[in-house]
Coordinates of C-alpha atoms and ligand atoms in Angstrom, one line a residue:
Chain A
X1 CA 37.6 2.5 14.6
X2 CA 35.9 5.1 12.4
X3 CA 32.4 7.1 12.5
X4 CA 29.8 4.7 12.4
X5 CA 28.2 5.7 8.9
X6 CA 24.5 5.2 8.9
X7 CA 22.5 4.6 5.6
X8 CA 18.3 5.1 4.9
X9 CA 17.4 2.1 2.6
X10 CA 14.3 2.0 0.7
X11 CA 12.2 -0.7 1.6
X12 CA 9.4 -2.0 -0.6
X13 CA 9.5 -5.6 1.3
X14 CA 10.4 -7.7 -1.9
X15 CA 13.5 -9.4 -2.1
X16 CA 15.8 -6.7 -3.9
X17 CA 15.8 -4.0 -1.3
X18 CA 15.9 -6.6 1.3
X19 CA 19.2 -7.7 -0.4
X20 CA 20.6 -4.4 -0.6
X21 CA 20.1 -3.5 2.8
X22 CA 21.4 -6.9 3.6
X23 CA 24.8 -6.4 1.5
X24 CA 25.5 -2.9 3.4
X25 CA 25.2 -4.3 6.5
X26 CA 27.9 -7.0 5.2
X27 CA 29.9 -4.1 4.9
X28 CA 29.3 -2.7 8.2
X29 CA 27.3 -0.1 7.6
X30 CA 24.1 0.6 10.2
X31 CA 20.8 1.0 8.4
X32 CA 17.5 1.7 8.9
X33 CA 14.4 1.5 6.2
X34 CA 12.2 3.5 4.9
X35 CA 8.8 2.6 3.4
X36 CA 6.1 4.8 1.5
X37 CA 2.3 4.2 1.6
X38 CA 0.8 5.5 -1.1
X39 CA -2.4 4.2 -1.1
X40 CA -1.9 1.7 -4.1
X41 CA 0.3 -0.4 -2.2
X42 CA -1.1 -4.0 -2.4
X43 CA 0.8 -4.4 1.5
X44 CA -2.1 -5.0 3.9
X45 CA -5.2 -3.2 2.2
X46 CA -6.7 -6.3 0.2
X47 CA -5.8 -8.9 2.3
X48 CA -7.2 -7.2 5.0
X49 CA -10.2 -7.0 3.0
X50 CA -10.5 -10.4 1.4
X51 CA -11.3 -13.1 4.4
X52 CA -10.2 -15.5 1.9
X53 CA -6.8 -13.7 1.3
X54 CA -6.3 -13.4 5.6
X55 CA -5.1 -16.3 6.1
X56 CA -2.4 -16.6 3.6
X57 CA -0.7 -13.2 4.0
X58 CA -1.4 -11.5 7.3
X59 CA 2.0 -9.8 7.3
X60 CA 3.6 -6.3 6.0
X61 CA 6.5 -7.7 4.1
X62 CA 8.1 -4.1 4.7
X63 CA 8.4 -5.0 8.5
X64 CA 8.4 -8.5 8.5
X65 CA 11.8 -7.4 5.9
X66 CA 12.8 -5.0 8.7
X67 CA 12.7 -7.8 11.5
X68 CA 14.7 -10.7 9.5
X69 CA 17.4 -7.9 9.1
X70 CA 17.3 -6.7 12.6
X71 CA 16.5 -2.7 11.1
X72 CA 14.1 -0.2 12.3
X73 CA 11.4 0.6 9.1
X74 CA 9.9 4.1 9.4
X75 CA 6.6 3.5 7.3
X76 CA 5.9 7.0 6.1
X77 CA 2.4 8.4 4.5
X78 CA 3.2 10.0 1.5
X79 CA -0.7 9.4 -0.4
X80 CA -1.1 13.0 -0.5
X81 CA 1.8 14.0 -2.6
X82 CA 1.9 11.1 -4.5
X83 CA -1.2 12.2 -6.5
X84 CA 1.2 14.3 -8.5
X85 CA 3.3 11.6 -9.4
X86 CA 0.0 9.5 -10.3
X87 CA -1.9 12.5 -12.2
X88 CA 1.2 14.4 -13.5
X89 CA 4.1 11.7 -14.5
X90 CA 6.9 13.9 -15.8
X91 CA 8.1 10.9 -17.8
X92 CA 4.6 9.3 -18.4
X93 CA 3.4 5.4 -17.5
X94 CA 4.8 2.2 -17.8
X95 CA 2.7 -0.3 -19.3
X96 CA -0.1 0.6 -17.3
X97 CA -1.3 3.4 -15.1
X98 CA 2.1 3.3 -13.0
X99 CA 4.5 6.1 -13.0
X100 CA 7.5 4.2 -12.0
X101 CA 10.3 6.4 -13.3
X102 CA 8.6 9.6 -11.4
X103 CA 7.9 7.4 -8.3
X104 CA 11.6 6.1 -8.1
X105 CA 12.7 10.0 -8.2
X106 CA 10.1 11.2 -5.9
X107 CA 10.9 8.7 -3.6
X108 CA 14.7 8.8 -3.4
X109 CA 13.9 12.4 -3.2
X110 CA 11.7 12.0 0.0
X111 CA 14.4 9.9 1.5
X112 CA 17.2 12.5 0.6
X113 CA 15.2 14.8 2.2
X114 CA 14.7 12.9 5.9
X115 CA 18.4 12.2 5.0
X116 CA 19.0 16.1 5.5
X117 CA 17.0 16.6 8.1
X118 CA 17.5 13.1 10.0
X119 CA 18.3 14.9 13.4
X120 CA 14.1 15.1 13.6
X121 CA 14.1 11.2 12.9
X122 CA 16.4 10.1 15.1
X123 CA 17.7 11.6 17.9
X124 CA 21.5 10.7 17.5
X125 CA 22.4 11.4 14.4
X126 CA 22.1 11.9 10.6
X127 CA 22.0 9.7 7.9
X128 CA 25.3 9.4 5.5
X129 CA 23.7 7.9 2.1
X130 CA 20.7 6.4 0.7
X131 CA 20.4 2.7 -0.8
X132 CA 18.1 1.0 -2.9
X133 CA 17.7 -2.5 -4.7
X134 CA 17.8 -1.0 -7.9
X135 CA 18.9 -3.2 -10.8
X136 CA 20.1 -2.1 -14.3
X137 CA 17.5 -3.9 -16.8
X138 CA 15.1 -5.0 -14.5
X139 CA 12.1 -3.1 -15.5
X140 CA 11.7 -1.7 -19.0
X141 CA 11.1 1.5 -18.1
X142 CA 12.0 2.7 -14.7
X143 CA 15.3 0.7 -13.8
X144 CA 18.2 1.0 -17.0
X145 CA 21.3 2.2 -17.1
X146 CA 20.4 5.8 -18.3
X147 CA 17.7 6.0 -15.7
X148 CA 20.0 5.9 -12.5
X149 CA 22.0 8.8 -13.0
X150 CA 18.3 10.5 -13.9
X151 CA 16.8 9.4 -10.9
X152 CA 20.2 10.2 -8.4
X153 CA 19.5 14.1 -10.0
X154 CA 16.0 14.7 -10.0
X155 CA 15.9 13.7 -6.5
X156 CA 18.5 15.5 -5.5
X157 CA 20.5 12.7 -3.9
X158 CA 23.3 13.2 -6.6
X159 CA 26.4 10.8 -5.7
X160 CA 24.9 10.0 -2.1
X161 CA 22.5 6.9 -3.7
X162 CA 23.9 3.6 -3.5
X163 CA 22.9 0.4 -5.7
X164 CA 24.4 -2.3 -4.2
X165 CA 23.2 -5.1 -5.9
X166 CA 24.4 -3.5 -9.3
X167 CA 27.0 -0.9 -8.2
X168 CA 30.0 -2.3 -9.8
X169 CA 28.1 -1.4 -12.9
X170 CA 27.8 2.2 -11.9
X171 CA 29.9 5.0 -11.7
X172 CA 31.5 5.3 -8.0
X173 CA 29.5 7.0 -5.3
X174 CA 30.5 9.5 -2.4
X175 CA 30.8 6.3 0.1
X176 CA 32.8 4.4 -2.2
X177 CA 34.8 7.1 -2.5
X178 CA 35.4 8.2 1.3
X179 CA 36.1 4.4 1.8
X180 CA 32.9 3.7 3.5
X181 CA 31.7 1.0 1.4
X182 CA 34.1 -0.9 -1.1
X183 CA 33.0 -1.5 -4.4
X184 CA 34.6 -4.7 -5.1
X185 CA 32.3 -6.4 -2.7
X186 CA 28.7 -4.7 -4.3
X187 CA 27.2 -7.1 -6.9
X188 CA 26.8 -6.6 -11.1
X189 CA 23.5 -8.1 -10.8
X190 CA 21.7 -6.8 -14.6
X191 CA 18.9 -7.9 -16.7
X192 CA 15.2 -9.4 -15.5
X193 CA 17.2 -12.7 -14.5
X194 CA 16.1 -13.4 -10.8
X195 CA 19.1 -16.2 -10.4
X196 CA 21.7 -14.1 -9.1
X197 CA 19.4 -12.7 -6.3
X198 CA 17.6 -15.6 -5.5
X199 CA 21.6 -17.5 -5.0
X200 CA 22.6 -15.0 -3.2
X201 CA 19.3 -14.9 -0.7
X202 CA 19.9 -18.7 0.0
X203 CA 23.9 -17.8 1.0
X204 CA 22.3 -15.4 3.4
X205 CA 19.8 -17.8 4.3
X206 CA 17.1 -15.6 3.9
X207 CA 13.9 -17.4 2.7
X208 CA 10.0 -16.8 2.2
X209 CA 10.6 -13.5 1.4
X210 CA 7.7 -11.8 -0.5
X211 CA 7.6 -12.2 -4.4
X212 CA 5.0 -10.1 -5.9
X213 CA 4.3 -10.5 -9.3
X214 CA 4.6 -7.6 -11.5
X215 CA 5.3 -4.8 -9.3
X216 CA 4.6 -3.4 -5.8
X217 CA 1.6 -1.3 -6.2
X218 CA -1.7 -1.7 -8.1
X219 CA -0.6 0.9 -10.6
X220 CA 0.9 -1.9 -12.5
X221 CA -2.0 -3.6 -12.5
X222 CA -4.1 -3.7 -15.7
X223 CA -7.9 -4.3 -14.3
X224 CA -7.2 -1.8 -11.6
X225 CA -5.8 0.6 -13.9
X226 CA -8.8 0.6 -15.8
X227 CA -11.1 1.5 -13.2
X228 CA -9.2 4.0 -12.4
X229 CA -9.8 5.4 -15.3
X230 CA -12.8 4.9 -15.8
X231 CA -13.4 6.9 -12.8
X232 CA -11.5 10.1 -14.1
X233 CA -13.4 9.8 -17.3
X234 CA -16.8 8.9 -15.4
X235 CA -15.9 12.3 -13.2
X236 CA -14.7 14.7 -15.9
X237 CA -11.1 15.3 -14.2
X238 CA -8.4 13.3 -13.3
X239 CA -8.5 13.8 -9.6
X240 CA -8.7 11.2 -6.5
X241 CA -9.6 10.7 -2.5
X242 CA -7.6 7.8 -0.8
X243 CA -11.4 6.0 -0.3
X244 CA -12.1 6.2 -4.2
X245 CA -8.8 4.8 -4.3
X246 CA -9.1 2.0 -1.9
X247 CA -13.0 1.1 -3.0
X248 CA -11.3 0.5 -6.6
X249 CA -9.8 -2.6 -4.6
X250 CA -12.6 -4.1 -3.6
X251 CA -16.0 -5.9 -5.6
X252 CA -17.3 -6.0 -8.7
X253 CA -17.3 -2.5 -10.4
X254 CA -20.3 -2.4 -13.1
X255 CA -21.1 1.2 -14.7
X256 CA -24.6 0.4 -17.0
X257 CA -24.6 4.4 -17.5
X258 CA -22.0 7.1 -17.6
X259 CA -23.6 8.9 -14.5
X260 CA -23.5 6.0 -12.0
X261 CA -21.7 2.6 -11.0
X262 CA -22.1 0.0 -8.9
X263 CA -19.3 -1.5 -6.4
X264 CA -20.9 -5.3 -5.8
X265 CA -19.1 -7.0 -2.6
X266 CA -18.1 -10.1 -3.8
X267 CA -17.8 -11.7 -0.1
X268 CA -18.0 -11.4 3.6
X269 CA -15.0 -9.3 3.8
X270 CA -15.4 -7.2 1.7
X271 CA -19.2 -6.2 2.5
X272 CA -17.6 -5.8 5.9
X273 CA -15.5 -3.4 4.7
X274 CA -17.7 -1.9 2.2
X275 CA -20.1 -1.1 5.2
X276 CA -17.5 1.2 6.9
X277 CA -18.4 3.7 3.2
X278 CA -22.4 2.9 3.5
X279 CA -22.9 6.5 4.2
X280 CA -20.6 8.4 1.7
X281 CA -22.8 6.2 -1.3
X282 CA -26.2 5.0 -2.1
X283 CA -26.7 1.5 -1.3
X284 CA -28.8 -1.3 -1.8
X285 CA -29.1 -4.4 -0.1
X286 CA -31.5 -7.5 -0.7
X287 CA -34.1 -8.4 1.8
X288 CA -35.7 -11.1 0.0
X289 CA -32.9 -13.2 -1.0
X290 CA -29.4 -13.6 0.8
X291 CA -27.0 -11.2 -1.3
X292 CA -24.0 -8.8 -1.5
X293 CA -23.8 -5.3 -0.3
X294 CA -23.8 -3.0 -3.4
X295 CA -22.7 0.9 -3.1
X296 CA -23.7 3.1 -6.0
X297 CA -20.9 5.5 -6.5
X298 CA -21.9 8.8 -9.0
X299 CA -25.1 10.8 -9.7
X300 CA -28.1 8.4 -10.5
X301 CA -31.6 9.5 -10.8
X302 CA -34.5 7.0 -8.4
X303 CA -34.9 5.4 -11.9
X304 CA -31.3 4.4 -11.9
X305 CA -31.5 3.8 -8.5
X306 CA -34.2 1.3 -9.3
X307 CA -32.0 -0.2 -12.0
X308 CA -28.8 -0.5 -10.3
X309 CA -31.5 -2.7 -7.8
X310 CA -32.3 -4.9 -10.7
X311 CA -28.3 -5.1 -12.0
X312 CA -27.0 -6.0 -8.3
X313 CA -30.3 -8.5 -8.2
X314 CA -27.9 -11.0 -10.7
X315 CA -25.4 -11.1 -8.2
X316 CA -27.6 -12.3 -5.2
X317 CA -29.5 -15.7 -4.4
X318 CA -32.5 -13.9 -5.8
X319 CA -31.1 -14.1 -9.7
X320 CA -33.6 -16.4 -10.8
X321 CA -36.6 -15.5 -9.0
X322 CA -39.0 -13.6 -10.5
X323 CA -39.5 -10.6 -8.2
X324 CA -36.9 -10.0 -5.1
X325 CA -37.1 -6.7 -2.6
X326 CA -34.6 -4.4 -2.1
X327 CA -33.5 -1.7 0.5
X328 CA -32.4 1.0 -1.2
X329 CA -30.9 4.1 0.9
X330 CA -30.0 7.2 -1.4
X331 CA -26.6 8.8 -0.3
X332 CA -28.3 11.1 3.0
X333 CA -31.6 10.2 2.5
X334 CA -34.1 7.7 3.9
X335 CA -34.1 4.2 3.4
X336 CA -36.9 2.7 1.4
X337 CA -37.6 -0.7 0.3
X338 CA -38.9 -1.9 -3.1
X339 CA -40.0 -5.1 -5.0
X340 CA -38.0 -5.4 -8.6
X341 CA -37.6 -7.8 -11.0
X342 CA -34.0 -8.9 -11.5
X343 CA -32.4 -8.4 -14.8
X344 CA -32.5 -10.9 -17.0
X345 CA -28.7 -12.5 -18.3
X346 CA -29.3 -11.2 -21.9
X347 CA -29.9 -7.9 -21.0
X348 CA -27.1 -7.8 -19.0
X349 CA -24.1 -6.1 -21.4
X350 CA -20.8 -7.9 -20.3
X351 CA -19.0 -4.4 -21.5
X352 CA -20.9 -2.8 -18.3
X353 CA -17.9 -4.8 -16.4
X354 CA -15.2 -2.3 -15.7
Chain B
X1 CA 4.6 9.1 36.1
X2 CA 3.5 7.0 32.8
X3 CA 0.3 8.0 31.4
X4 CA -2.1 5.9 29.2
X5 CA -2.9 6.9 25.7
X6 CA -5.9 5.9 23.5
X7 CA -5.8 5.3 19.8
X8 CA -8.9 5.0 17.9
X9 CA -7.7 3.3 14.4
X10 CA -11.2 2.0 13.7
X11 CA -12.0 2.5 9.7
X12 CA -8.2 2.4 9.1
X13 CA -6.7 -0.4 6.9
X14 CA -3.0 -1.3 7.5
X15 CA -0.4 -0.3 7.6
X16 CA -2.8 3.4 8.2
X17 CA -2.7 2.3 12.0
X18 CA 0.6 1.7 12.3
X19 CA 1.6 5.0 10.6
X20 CA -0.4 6.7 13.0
X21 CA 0.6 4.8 16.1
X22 CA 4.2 5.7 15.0
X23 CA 3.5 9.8 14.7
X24 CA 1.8 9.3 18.1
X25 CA 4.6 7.1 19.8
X26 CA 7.5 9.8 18.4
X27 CA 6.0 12.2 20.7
X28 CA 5.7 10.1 23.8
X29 CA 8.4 9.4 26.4
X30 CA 9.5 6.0 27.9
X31 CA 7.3 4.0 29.5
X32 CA 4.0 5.7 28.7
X33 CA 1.3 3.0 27.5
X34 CA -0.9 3.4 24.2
X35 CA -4.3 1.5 23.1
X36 CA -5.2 0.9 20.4
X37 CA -8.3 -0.5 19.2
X38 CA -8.9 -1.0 15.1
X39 CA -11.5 -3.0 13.2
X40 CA -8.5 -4.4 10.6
X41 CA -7.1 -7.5 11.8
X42 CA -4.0 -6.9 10.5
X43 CA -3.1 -4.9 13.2
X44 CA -2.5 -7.8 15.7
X45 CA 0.3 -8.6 13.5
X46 CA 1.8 -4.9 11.9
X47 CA 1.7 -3.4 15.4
X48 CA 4.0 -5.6 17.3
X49 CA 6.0 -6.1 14.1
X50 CA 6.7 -2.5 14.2
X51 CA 7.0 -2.6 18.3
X52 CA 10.0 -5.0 17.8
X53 CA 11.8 -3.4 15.2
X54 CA 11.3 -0.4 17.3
X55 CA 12.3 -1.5 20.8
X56 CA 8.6 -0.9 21.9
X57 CA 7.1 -3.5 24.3
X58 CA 3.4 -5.3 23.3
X59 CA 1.5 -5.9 26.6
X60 CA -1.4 -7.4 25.0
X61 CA -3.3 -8.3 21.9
X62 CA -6.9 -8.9 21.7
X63 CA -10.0 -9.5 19.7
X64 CA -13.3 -8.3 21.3
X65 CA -16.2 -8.2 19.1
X66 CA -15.9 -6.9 15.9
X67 CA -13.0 -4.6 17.5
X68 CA -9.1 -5.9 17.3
X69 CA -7.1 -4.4 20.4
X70 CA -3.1 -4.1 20.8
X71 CA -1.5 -2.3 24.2
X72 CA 2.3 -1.1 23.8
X73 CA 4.5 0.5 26.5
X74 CA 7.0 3.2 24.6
X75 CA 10.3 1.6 25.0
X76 CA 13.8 3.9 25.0
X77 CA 14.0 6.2 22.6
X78 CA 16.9 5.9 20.0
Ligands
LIG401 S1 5.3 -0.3 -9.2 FE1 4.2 1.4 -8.2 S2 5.4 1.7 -6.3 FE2 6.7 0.5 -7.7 S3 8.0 2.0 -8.7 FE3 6.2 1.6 -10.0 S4 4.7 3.2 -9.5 FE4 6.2 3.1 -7.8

């Protein structure tokens, strides 16, 4: 019996990485998973928020992955550094504001580094290599053949990543070269065809495993990537909190003038949530009329104040009335209330939508 | 002698909590006891997700209020 090699698998909690950790552990090999939060992952965070959302998808994939394999998930915070990826993409965006190709590296290259210090991570022993569910041709710009020997240097993990699930399409790694892993029994998965994985998820009998469309963080996502720019451009640089972050998640985001926008809850969830921020923004809540909870994020004069009253007035019982009162509390100042006259649909401008 | 920790995850959205219940755990020995209290549901599931995967031992989950509540006991450390 040989030295019980020990791998760190990258978990994102979609089906891919759960197959690659699954096909190592065919071969013998004890795992445990890693998983990053960034602060765009769409794990938790909105369905939290959303009460209609609670229901259907209470769990985090990554550990509900973690538990179906029997493997212990360290969940690590990485939002800090990750604003370089975001802000400063070495090799640029995919087809919206996500850096996947500089995510992948940074990534493998956290792992590889808890792979060299693994003695702080777990007490009796270090890791031997690194897996993830990489396949060749499944995303345009992140995951080709070119781009896995880019991303097993940049991060430094060299010869120590393993692919299982297209492996036998890849050069051979250290472990297939000690004889800890054998190649012939990795997969030649390629391309964006899901068949392959999918079969080989029923052999397993692994089922309702998570299938996000697109990709696993909001970064890929083309409404969310446009308010985030819109905040950079709104702000004059290209920076970000984890809060403005989150709060991009939530409501209705409507800027009527380049110094101000408004963040309209769009139900009982999120005003909850939207609450928790009620003192980091100017708000305005209706008193007349039932109605959402509205923070105003930027620098608005009491005019726009006033205004952003009338604009969030559309979104509340009041629409229609012909005057409605609002509470309106200026970021660290006092609350006052006011009577206003809610905008009218045609002077509404549909581009105000962000 | 086991002592009982508090952990204030209020404001936090997953999996937050359960990223800082696991620094906090890492540095606690067998058998001490950690509560939690949080304001994000989701912690009534992520928590003891992450205690089983982890060998750590949920005594109780609980909503009170506005306020969601989960109590672990550290299990052996691997
Ligand atoms: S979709 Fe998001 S998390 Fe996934 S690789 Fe791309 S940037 Fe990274």
């Amino acid at each position: 019996m040989g030295i019980q090699r020990k791998a760190i698998a990258l978990v994102s909690g979609g089906l891919d990485s759960m197959l690659a950790v699954r096909a190592m552990q065919e071969q013998g090999i004890h795992v445990e998973g890693v998983n990053f939060f960034t602060g765009f992952c769409v794990e938790g965070h909105t369905h939290a928020i959303r009460k209609q959302d609670q229901e259907k998808q209470k769990r985090n994939n990554a550990l509900w992955v973690a538990e179906r394999l029997g493997i212990k998930l360290h969940i690590e915070d990485i939002s800090e550094e990750y604003k370089d990826v975001v802000l400063n993409p070495r090799y640029g965006y995919g087809a919206h504001m996500n850096p996947c190709l500089d995510c992948k590296i940074f990534m493998v290259g956290k792992a590889n580094a808890m792979l060299n210090r693994a003695r702080e991570l777990v007490a009796d022993g270090g890791f031997d290599f690194i897996i993830t569910g990489e396949v060749i041709g499944q995303r345009p710009k992140s995951q080709r053949k070119d781009t896995m020997p880019l991303i097993a240097r940049e991060s430094g993990a060299e010869d120590r990543i393993v692919r299982p699930l297209c492996g036998k399409n890849l050069p051979a790694t250290l472990p297939e070269r000690e004889g800890w892993i054998q190649r012939e029994l990795m997969y030649d998965f390629s391309g964006r065809n899901r068949k392959p994985q999918i079969a080989l998820a029923e052999k397993w009998g692994l089922d309702d495993y998570a299938q996000p469309a697109g990709g696993c963080c909001f970064l890929t996502d083309e409404s969310y990537s446009r308010k985030l720019g819109d905040l950079w451009q709104a702000r004059g640089h290209r920076e970000y909190e984890l809060d403005d972050i989150m709060l991009l998640k939530v409501g209705r985001h409507i800027r009527p003038a380049p110094n101000y926008k408004l963040i309209v809850s769009r139900e009982e969830g999120e005003n909850n949530f939207m609450e928790g921020y009620r003192k980091q923004f100017h708000t305005l809540r209706p008193i007349s009329h039932g109605g959402p909870l509205t923070l105003v994020d930027g620098t608005p004069t009491d005019d726009d104040l006033l205004f952003a009253a009338r604009v969030a007035a559309r979104f509340s019982q009041g629409k229609h009335a012909d005057t409605m009162t609002f509470q309106i509390e200026p970021k660290g100042g006092t609350a006052f209330v006011v009577s206003i006259v809610p905008i009218r649909p045609e002077d509404f401008d549909p581009k105000w939508h962000i | 002698m086991s002592e009982t920790h508090q952990y204030d995850a209020r404001g936090l959205l997953c999996p937050l909590p359960v990223i800082r219940v696991q620094s906090l755990v890492k540095k606690l020995p067998e058998g001490d006891i950690v509560e939690v209290v949080g304001t994000d549901p989701g912690i009534l599931h992520d928590i003891p997700a992450w205690c089983r995967v982890h060998g750590h031992t949920v005594l109780s989950t609980e909503q009170r209020g506005k306020d969601y509540y989960v109590t672990l006991k550290v299990g052996e450390k691997s």
